[in-house]
Coordinates of C-alpha atoms and ligand atoms in Angstrom, one line a residue:
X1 CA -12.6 -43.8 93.3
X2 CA -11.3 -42.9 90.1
X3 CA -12.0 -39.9 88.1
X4 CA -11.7 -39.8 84.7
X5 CA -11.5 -37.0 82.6
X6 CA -11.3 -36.7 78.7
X7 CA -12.1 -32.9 77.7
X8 CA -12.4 -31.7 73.4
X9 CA -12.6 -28.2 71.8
X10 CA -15.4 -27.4 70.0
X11 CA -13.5 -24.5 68.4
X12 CA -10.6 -21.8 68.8
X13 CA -9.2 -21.4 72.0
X14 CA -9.9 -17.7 73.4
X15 CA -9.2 -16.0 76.6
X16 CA -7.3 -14.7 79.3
X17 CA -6.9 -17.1 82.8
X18 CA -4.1 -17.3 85.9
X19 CA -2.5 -20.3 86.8
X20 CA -2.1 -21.1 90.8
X21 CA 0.7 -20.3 92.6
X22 CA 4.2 -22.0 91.5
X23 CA 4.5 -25.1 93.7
X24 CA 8.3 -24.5 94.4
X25 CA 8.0 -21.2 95.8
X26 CA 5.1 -21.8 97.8
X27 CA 7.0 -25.4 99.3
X28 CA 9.8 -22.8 100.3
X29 CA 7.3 -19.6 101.5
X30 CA 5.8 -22.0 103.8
X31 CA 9.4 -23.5 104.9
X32 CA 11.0 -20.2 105.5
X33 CA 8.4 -18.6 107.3
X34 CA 8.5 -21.8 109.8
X35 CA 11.9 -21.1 110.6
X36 CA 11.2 -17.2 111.1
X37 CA 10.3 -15.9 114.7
X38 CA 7.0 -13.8 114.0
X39 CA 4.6 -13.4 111.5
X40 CA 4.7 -14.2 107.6
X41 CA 2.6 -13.5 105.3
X42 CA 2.0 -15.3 101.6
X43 CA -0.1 -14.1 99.3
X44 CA -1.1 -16.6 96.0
X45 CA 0.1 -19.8 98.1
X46 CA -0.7 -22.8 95.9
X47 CA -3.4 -24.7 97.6
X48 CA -2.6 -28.0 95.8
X49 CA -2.2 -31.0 97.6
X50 CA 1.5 -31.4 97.6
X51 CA 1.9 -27.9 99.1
X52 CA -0.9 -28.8 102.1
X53 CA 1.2 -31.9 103.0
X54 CA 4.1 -29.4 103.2
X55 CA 1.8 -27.1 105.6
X56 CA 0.6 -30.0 107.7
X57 CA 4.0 -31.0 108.5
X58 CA 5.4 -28.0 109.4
X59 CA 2.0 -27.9 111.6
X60 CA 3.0 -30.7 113.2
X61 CA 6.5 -29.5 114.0
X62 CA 4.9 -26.4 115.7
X63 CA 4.3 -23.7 113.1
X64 CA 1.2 -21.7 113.3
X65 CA -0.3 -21.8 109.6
X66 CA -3.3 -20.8 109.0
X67 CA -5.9 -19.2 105.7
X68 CA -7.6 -15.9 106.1
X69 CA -10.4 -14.9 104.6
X70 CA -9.0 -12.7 102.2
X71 CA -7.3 -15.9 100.6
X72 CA -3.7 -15.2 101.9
X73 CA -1.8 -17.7 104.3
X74 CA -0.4 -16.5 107.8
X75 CA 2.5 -18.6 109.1
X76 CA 4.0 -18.1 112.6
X77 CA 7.0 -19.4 112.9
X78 CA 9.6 -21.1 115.8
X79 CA 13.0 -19.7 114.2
X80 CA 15.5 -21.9 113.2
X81 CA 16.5 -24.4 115.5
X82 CA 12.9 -24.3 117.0
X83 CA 10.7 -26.9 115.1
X84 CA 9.2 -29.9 117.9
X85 CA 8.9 -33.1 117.7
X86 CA 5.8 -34.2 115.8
X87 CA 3.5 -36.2 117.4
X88 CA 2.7 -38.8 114.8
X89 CA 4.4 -39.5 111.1
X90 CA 4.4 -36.8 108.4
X91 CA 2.2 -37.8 105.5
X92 CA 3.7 -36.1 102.2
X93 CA 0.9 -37.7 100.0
X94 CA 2.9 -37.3 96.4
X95 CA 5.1 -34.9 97.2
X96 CA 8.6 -35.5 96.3
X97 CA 9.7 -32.2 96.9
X98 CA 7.7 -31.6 100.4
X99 CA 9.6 -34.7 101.3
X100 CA 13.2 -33.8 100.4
X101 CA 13.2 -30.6 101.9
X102 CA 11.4 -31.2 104.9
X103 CA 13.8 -34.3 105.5
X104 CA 16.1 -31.5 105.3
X105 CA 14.5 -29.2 107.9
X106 CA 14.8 -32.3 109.8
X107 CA 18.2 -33.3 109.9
X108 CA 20.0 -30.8 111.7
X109 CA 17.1 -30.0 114.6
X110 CA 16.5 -32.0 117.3
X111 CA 13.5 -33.8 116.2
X112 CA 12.7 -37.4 115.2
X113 CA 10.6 -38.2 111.9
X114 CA 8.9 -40.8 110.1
X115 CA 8.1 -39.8 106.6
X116 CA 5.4 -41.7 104.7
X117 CA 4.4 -41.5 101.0
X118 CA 1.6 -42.9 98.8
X119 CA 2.4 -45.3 96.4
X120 CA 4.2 -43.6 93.6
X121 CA 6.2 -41.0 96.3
X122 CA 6.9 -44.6 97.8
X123 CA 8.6 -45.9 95.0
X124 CA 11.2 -42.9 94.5
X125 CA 14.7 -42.8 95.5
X126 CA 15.7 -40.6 98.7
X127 CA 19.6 -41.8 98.8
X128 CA 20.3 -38.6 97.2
X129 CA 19.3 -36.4 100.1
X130 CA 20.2 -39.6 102.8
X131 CA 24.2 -39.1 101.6
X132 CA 25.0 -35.7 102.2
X133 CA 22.6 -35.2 105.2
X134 CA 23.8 -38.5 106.8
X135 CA 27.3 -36.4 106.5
X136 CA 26.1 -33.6 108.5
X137 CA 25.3 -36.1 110.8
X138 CA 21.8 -36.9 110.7
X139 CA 20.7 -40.7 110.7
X140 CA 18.1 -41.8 108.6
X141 CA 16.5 -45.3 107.9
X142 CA 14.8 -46.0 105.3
X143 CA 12.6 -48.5 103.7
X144 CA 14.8 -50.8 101.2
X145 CA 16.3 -49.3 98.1
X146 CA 16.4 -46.2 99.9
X147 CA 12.5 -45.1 99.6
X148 CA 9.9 -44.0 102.3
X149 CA 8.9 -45.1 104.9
X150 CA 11.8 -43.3 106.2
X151 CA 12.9 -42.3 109.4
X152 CA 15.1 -39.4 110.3
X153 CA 16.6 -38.7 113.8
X154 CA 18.1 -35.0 113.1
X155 CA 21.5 -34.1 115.3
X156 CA 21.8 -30.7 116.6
X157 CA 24.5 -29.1 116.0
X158 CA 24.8 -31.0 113.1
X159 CA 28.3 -30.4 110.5
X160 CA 28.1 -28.5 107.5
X161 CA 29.4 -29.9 104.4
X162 CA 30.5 -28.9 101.4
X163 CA 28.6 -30.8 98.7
X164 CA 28.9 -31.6 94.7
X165 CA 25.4 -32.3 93.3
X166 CA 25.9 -35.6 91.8
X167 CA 22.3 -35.1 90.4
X168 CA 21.1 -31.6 88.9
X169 CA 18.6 -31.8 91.6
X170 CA 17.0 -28.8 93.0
X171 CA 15.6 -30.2 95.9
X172 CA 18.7 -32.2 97.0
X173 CA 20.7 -28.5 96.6
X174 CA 17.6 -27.4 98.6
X175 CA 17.5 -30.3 101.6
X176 CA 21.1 -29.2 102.0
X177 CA 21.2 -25.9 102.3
X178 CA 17.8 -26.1 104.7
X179 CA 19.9 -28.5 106.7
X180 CA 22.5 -26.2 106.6
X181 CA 20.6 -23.4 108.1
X182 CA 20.8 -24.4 111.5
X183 CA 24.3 -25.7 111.4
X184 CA 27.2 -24.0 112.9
X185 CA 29.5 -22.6 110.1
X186 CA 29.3 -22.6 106.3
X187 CA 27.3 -25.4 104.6
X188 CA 28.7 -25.3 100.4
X189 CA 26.5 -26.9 97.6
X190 CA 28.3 -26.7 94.1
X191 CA 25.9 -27.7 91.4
X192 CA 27.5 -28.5 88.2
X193 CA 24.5 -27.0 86.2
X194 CA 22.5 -24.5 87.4
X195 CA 18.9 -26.0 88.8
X196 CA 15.6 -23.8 90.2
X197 CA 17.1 -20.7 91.9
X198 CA 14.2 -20.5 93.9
X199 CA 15.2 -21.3 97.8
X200 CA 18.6 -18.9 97.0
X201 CA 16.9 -16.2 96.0
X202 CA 14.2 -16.2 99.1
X203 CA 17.2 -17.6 101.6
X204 CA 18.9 -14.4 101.2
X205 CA 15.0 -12.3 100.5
X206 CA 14.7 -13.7 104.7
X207 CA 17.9 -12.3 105.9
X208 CA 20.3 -15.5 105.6
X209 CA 23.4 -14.8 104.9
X210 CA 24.6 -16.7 101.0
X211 CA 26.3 -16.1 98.6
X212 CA 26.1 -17.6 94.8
X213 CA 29.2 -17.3 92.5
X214 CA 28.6 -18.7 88.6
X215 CA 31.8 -20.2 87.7
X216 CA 33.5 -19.8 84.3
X217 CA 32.5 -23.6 83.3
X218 CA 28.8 -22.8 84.4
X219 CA 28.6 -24.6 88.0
X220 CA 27.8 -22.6 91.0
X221 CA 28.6 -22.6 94.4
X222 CA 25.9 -21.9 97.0
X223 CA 27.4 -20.8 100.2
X224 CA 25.4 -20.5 103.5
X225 CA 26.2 -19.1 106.8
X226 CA 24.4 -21.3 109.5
X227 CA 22.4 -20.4 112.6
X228 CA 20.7 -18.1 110.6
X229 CA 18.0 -16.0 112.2
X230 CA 15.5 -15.1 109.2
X231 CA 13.2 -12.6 109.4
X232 CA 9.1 -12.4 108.7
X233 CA 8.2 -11.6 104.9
X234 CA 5.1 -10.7 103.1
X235 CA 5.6 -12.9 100.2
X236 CA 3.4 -12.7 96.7
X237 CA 3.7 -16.1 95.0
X238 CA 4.3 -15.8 91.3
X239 CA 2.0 -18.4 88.7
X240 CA 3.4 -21.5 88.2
X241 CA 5.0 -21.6 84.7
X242 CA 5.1 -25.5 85.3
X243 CA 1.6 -25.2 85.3
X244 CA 1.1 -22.5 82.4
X245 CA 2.5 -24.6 80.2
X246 CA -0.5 -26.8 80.0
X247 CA -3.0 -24.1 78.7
X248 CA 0.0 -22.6 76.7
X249 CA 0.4 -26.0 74.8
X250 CA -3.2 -26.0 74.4
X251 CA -3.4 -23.0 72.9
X252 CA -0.7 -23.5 70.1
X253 CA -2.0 -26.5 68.9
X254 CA -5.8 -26.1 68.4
X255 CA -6.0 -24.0 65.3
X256 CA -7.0 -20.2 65.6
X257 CA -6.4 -20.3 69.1
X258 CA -5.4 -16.7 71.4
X259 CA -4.8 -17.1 74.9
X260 CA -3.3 -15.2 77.3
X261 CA -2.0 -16.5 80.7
X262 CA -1.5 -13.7 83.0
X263 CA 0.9 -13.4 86.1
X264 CA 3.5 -16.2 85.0
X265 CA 6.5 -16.4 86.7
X266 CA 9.3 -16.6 84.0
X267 CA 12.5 -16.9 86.2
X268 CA 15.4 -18.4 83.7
X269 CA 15.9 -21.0 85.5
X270 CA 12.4 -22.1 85.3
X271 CA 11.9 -21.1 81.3
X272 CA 13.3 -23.4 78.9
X273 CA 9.8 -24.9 77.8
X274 CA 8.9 -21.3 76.2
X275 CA 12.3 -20.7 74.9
X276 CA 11.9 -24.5 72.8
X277 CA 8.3 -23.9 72.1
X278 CA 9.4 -20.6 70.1
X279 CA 12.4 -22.3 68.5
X280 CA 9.6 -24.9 67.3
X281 CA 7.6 -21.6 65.7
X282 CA 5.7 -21.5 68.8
X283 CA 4.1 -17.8 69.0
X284 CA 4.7 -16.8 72.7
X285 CA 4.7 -13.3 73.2
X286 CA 5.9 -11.6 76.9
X287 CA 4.0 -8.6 78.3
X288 CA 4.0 -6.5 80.9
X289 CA 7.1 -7.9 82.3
X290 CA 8.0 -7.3 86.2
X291 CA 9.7 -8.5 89.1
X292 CA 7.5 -9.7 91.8
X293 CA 9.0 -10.8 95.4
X294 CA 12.7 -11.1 94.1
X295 CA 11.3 -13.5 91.0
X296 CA 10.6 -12.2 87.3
X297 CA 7.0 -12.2 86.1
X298 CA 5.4 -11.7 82.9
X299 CA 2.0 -12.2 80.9
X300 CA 1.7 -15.0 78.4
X301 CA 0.7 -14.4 75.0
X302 CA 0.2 -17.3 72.7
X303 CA -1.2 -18.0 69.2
X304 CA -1.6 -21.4 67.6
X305 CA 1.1 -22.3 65.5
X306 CA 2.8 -24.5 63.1
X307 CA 5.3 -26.3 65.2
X308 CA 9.0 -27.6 63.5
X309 CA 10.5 -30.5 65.5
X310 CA 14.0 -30.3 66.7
X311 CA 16.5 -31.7 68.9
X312 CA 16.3 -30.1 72.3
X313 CA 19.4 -29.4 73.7
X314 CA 20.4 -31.6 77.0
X315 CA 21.8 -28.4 78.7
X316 CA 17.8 -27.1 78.7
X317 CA 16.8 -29.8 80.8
X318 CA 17.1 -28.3 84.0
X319 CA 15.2 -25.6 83.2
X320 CA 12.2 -27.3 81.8
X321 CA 12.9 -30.7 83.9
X322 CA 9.0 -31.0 84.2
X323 CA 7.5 -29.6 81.2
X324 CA 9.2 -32.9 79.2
X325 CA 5.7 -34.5 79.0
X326 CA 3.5 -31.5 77.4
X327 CA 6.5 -30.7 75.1
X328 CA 6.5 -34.1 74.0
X329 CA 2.8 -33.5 73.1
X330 CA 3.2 -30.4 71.2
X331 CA 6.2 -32.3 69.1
X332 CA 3.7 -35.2 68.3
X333 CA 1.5 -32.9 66.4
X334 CA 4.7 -30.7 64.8
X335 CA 6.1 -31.5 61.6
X336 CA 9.2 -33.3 61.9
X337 CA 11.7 -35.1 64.2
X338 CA 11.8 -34.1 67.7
X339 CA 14.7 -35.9 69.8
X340 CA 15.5 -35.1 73.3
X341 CA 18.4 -36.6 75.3
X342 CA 20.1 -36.7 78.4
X343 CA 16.9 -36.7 80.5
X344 CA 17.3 -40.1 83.1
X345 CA 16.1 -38.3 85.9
X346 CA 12.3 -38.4 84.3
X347 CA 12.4 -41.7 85.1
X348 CA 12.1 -40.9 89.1
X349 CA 9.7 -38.4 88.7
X350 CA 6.1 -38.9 90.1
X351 CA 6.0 -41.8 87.4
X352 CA 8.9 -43.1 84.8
X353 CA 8.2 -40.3 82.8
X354 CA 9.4 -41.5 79.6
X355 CA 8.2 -44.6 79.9
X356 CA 4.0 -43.4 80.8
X357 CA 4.5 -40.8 77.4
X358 CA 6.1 -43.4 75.3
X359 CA 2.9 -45.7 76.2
X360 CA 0.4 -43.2 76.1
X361 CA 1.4 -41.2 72.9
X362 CA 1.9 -44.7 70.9
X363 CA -1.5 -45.3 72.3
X364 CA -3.1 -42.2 70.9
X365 CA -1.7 -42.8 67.8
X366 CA 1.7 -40.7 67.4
X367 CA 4.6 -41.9 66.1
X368 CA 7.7 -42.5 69.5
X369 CA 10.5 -44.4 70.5
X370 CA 11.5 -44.9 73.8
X371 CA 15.2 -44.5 74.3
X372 CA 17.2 -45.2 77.7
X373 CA 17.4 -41.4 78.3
X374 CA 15.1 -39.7 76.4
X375 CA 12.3 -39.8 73.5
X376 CA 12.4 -39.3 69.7
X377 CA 9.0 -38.6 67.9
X378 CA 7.9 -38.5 64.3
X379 CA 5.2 -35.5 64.3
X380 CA 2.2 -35.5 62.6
X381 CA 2.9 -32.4 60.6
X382 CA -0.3 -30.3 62.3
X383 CA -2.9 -33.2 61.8
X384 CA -5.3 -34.4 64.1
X385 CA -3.6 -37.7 65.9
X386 CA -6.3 -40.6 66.2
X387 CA -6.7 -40.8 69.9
X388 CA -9.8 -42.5 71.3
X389 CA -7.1 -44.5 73.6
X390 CA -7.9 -44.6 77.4
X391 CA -4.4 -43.6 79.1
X392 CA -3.1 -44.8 82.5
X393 CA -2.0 -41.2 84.2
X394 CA -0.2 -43.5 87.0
X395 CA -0.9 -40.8 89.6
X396 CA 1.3 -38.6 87.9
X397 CA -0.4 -34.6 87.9
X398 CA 1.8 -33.9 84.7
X399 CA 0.5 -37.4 82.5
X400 CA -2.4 -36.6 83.3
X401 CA -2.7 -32.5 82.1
X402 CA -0.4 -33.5 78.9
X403 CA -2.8 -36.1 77.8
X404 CA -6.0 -33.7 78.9
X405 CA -3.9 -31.3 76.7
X406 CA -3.3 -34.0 74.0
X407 CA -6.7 -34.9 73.5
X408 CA -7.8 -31.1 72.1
X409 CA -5.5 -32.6 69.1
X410 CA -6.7 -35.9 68.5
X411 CA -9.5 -36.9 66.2
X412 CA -11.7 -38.8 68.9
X413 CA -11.3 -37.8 72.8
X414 CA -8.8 -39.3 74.9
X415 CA -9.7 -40.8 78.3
X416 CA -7.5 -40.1 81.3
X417 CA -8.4 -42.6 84.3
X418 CA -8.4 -40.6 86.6
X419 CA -7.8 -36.8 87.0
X420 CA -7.5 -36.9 90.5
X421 CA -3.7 -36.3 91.1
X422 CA -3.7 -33.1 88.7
X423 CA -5.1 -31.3 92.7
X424 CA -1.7 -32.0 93.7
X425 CA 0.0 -29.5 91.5
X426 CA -2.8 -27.1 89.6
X427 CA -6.5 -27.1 91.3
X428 CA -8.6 -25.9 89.1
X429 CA -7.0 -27.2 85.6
X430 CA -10.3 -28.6 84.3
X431 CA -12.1 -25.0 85.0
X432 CA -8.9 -23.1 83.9
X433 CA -9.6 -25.2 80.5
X434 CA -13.2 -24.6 80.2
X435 CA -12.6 -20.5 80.5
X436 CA -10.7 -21.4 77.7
X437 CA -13.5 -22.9 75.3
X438 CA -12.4 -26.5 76.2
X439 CA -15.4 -29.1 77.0
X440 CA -15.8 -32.1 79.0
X441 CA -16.8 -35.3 77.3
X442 CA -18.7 -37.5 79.6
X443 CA -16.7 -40.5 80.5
X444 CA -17.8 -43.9 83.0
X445 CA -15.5 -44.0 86.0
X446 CA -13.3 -46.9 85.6
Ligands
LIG501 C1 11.7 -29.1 92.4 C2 12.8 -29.6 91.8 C3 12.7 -30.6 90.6 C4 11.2 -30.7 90.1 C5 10.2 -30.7 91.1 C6 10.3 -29.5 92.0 C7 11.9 -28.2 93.5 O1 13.0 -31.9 91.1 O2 11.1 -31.8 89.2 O3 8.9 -30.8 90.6 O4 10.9 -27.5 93.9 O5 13.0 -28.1 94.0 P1 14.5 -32.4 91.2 O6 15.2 -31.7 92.2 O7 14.3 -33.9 91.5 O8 15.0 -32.2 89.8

């Protein structure tokens, strides 16, 4: 059944919280321990939904994977080249990214597949990760206009590639250099514009044997040596700065706001949200900066502020690919034009991106029009928007936190129907806002 949420603040934002684990990292921890002979630990695992259909299916494909009482995850892994053959269909709920890796993991081992999705994973396209990996050899059938269900029969050995991104796709760089891991020979990704660094950076953290080299015109090409044997790591899981950036939007727009959001991972690659929100006269302050398990991580510091809109550079979007929705909150209540460009691929996300915040902020009250690749919006110059409006998250996590977020800034409450697919990405969101000073209005389930 539905669950709808619609939260208000009484007054100033205040307090410190933590944000669950980042969701990328803790898709890979899980991944790479699999493929490790021994035993991993993770500490600060995300234990959203999308990250537990990751688990399962690496469950099902032989991995030990288990929670211990002290709140960290123990994986024991099969190496690479040892995952079975599962004994029914792996369900990846929402999870785009559980499915384009795993179909990954898949393709060069011996195992046969079926992937199924619920209905908005069903509707997103997988012929970017069907191309290369058919190349290597693995053959995949999907469901038509290449979406789940799917059904991948992997070859072992399978061929390494060398691969151009035709997407600035993280987990298509990803699915082919997990592929690639249990392939004879070098597998090469070159990615025009670097994407999430994440699976490099703990690739070579587990022994595997890659190289990264930037190129003068800002691509990069990945290179990975295959029939890798990775070794066990203790792993600590950074905060997810995907997630931080709810309560950080939250904080600078309710007026006399201090929060502080502790243990954020702040890798580049991940960071373009904070680096816009300060160009906007966002007050977003960095302490106690440190590197935790190969990735940077810092303490948020953030004050409500007067926000200027601007255009937002397409060359950010990588870095920020899923923050688009809250910053296209926080530039409905700033003063001035926001435009940002260049972003297509929001329209395969969870939901069409662009099109559920076009509808939903027009809804609310703010000024938006929908173009083919991005959104330009009129702000309301720090006053309250209208709200009131009852907004359709499409069982998409990030609709539904931006519009939770938006309705701290509207004159009446906003209604989300139903908060249920924010436990995909960040457990714990409603309580996170509530430290905070945010309340629940009481809502009737739709
Ligand atoms: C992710 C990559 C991004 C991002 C997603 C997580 C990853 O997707 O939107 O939430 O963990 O690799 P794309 O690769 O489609 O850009």
């Amino acid at each position: 059944m539905a669950d709808p949420l619609s939260l208000h603040a009484p007054r100033a934002l205040a307090g410190t919280v933590r944000v669950p684990g980042d969701k990328s990292i803790s898709h890979r921890a899980l991944m790479l321990a699999a493929l490790c002979i021994g035993e991993s630990r993770i500490e600060g695992l995300l234990e959203g939904e999308d990250v537990l259909a990751t688990a399962a299916a690496l469950r099902a494909m032989g991995a030990g994977i288990e929670r211990e009482t002290d709140g960290a995850w123990t994986v024991h892994g099969v190496g690479v080249g040892g995952l079975l053959q599962p004994a029914t269909h792996l369900d990846m709920g929402n999870s785009g990214t559980s499915t384009r890796l795993l179909i990954g993991l898949v393709a060069s081992h011996a195992v046969t597949a079926t992937f199924v999705g619920d209905a908005s994973l069903s509707r997103r396209p997988m012929r970017r990760v069907i191309e290369p990996l058919s190349r290597m050899g693995a053959d995949i059938r999907s469901s038509p206009g290449d979406r789940l269900p799917l059904l991948v029969r992997g070859l072992c050995p399978a061929v390494p590639i060398e691969y151009s991104l035709p997407v600035a796709s993280a987990q298509v760089k990803s699915a082919v250099l997990l592929a690639g891991l249990n392939t004879p020979g070098v597998t090469r990704v070159i990615e025009p514009v670097a994407t999430r660094d994440h699976s490099e950076r703990m690739l070579a953290g587990f022994g595997a044997a890659l190289t990264v080299e930037a190129q003068a015109d800002g691509s990069r090409v990945i290179e990975l040596r295959g029939e890798a044997e990775l070794r066990p790591q203790a792993i600590a899981v950074p905060g997810d700065p995907s997630s931080a950036a709810f309560p950080a939007v939250a904080a600078l727009l309710v007026p006399g706001s201090c929060v502080t959001i502790a243990n954020v991972g702040i890798n580049p690659t991940r960071a373009g949200l904070f680096a816009v929100l300060r160009e906007m006269g966002g007050s977003i302050g960095v302490t106690n900066e440190r590197v935790v398990g190969g990735e940077p991580v810092a303490d948020l510091v953030v004050h409500a502020s007067a926000l200027r809109g601007m255009e937002v550079p397409p060359a950010l979007a990588p870095s920020m690919i899923d923050e688009f929705p809250i910053l296209f909150i926080a530039a409905a209540l700033a003063t001035g034009r926001t435009v940002a460009r260049g972003l297509g691929e929001l329209r395969v996300k969870e939901s069409d991106r662009l099109a559920a915040m076009a509808r939903g902020l027009a809804a609310i009250g703010a000024r938006v029009e929908e173009l083919e690749d991005g959104l330009a919006i009129d702000g309301s110059g720090g006053k309250p928007l209208p709200g009131g409006a009852t907004i359709d998250a499409e069982l998409d996590h990030r609709i539904a936190m931006s519009f939770a977020v938006a309705s701290l800034a509207c004159a009446r409450a906003v209604t989300i129907d139903d908060a249920g697919p924010i436990a995909t990405s960040f457990p714990g969101f409603i309580a996170t806002m509530e430290t905070l000073g945010a309340e629940r209005v009481a809502t009737v389930p739709a």
